[in-house]
Amino acid sequence: ESAVDFVVKSVTKGDIGELVGRNQEFYKRLRDGVKVEYRKNGEQKFDVARLVDFEHWTNNRFVMVNQLEIRSRKGGKRIPDIIGFVNGLPLVVFELKNPLRESADLLQAFNQLQTYKDEIADLFVYNQALIISDGLNTRLGSLSADFQRFTPWKVVDEKAQSQRLDFGDELQNLLNGLLTPQKLLDYVRYFVLFERNSNGTLIKKIAAYHQYYGVNEAVESTLFATSEQGDKRIGVMWHTQGSGKSISMLFYAGKLLSQPELKNPTILVVTDRNDLDGQLFQTFSSGKDLIKQTPQQVEDREALRQLLSERESGGVFFTTIQKFGLEETEDKFPILNSRSNIIVISDEAHRSQYGLTKKLHNGKYQAGYARHLRDALPNASFIGFTGTPISLEDKDTQEVFGRYVSIYDLQDAVEDGATVPIIYEARQIQLAEKTNHEALFAEIDELLENEDNPKLRLREKLLGSEARLRDLAMDFVSHFSKRNEQQDGKAMIVVSSRQICVDLYHQITALHPEWHSDDINQGSIKIVMTGSASDDLKMQKHVYSKQEKQTLERRFKDPNDPLKIVIVRDMWLTGFDAPCCNTMYLDKPMKGHNLMQAIARVNRVFANKSRENGGLIVDYVGLAEELKEATKQYTNSTGKGKLAENVQEVFFKMKEQLEFIRTLFTTKINGKTFDVPSAITEAEPALLLKAIARAAEHISRLDQQTDDDKAYHQQWKNSDDPEPRKKAFLKTVASLKKGYALCGALKEAEPYNQEIAFYDAVRAVLSKREQKGTGTQERLIQLKALINQSIVSEGTIDLFELLGKEQTQINLLSDEFLQAIKNSETKSLWVLAMERYLKQEIKAKAGRNLVAQKDFEQRLQEALNQYHNHNLTVVEILDALVQMGRDFSERLGRGEKLGLSVTELAFYDALSQNGSARELMQDETLSALAKEITNILRKSVSIDWQHKEAVRARIRLLVRRALQKYKYPPDKAEEAITFVLQQAEEIADELTTE
């Protein structure tokens, strides 16, 4: 019994510290149990107490609790919609929103969870999954995930070629696919990971659906492949780049190591590049809790042979395939270990050196490294992980690894929001000589990466001529600046040789000397490349040590670091993850897998990219054909969707959206259209601002016309939304901006620049609510005549200026003000402004007075509904809003008349909610009662009184006596006590400090 008490205390004890850290501590106990010692029959026993029985799910208790009230640290209470408990531990939290309420979207549900994490943090110490849903759309995320990282859950049948199963809607898919007892326990046990991001913050990651199903299928396939019936070929997991392939490998290794059938297997992770080996090793090292051991990186060939031959069980080792090379005297690789519980995980399982067939080399027939690996470990089983598909012709790969175990291709990833689409823009910079170089480049591409080869020097001479690089640098600087006008991003420039890296660097820094710095921690542009002792001084300046490269990697991955541009030749083109990098400039002939892998550097999810505004590839050498070939290869391997979309398609879509917006402005209001062409040519800032406000007014009024006043399209009539045209305008401009961010640097897009900027300014004025929590810092497209953009970007053009009055000199609730706005050209905008003003006032001044807040929020909503349903004209709604403002001021001013403080007035309002109390009791009596109750509460409450039932019971009793003393209507007394306590919780901190 004492041991059980110890376990309960250690798991539930309150703790201070950062939430994700506390969550990690609890997770270790959840997964591994709690060590206990106790005495039994006079003997000291040491054991592990399990919080959850992972092996036998029926031994656990699963309970879903709806609307559980939890005391907030700020006073008052918070009520999460649904909490999923396993053995009394709250592992899952749901936040649900009404699908019929336009403002109640998934983002709001996400923001609600952020508030809960702050105010009821103890609930989230135990959390393993956060779920947000509006009934139709459902997303799953980890404790530390930002909004973009909340993704849908789909159910996959891996045995039927990764086919998706549908249970009706996204919520049902999640409930059926993850929240059955066995699946949830499996997920919590094997698919949770903690690691530190580039700035050292601890983050929590949980598997996406494709990782969960893919890894489970791979584990099942491994058990079969290693059994008597198996053929040692586990299969290939094709999970597209950017979808978390390295983490899938880690989840796979973690689950594999705990399978009793494999008797503590040895895992060997094989890559074909040192930098990939380092990156994967880093992922496994930071996830060593998952594999319950420290991984080892094999230093050289001798160490590899020794480690593998001595090992009898266990161990996770990392090596490059090249370490399986033969010694000079060997014809065949010696057997190192013939155990059958060795699993070889091969990263990027389709490269030529995995060949099994013999090829002529230096006058001898030699097998590829894959054959040596097989010879060394004759009974090992093999699994391949790849981010790009395996060619159907590539028989070697299939011979080594077998069939696809799981497929998660480009289209799947983009649809789920796991990656963003890639957009391709051709921007060739001509070579100095006008000859046909295609044949030459085709030949060059066949060559090995050997810079001493004369043909490569010719390529360098052609692509690296000074005149061409000068043009390239100028074009890059202008294109990248344009790209950064709206949202900050980072860029990678890929060139053909190390010499070109250096020469291009000098051309770019000649245009922008301030970008250069000799300090590794400073400067906006750097080169990342390998080096050798024979390099000249100019080149050596750009060759960095391993530690310095890590510094550059950390800087480039940090969106707030000024390092914006890196020039590379080969490094960072595979396995490198910098989500904030949104543009790649390609000036190097590439094809096939290398091209597919390189362009995937810009497909990572980040705030500066989206489904409509993906990563951009700018092609300076004419790779359209190679891209077509790579796409063909991808599609032939059963891949869905396109590798990249052409920027021209984005441009045509942008033009269609412009046409639609123009039709809104040519729709007549009171017989007049709005003249956009004249407005955008306005050079006088004050007049341009007026034009923006009038344009916003025009869009606002579109939905205020009576049916016979407008050409009433069926699509609008069927809309349940009271403002369909305004919403359509806002949505289209938001999408138009994203398209413009991609193709704004095209010559043919230039004529539309100011028109789009104008619509963007109108959108800023009309946007009613800012969506917080998305992490985006949106910028407006620059209007030439408006040097100071901030006047528009706040979403509020200075309407007072348009009235010709100073804001400070005008009383917003006066008749003079009301008359002025009724006569203004922008009445509808004033409705918006007054709505915003009243909402802010109610929140700021009545935020702690529950009754006043509720009353006025309700009145405001009712008035706006009437206006949107055409029951009030624009003049009538302005009357109503100004009157409401006056009533609100009067309501707040009543405290002075009645001699009550703000706190006392809140209780007065709570008591006078009851109509019969107001009729039967005089104001003086109610005031006296409110004062007495405030005094009772001040004397009775202590710190955290809301959480102490005994204190609450005593307060109830004292309040009941006070009500009886002042003859409060007895039939309403219980209700009044509830209201008083609710109001007291709302201002708990004031009561304890006053």
PDB file of C-alpha atoms in Angstrom, residues 165 242 451 649 765 771 809 947:
ATOM      1  CA  LEU A 165     -10.076   4.031 -45.670  1.00  0.00           C
ATOM      2  CA  GLY A 242       9.972  16.618 -45.743  1.00  0.00           C
ATOM      3  CA  GLU A 451      36.528  18.621 -60.115  1.00  0.00           C
ATOM      4  CA  GLU A 649      -0.005  28.330 -63.996  1.00  0.00           C
ATOM      5  CA  VAL A 765      -9.211  47.923 -43.981  1.00  0.00           C
ATOM      6  CA  GLN A 771      -6.167  35.535 -36.638  1.00  0.00           C
ATOM      7  CA  GLN A 809     -11.271  66.559 -30.371  1.00  0.00           C
ATOM      8  CA  HIS A 947     -10.159  25.492  -5.080  1.00  0.00           C
TER       9      HIS A 947
END
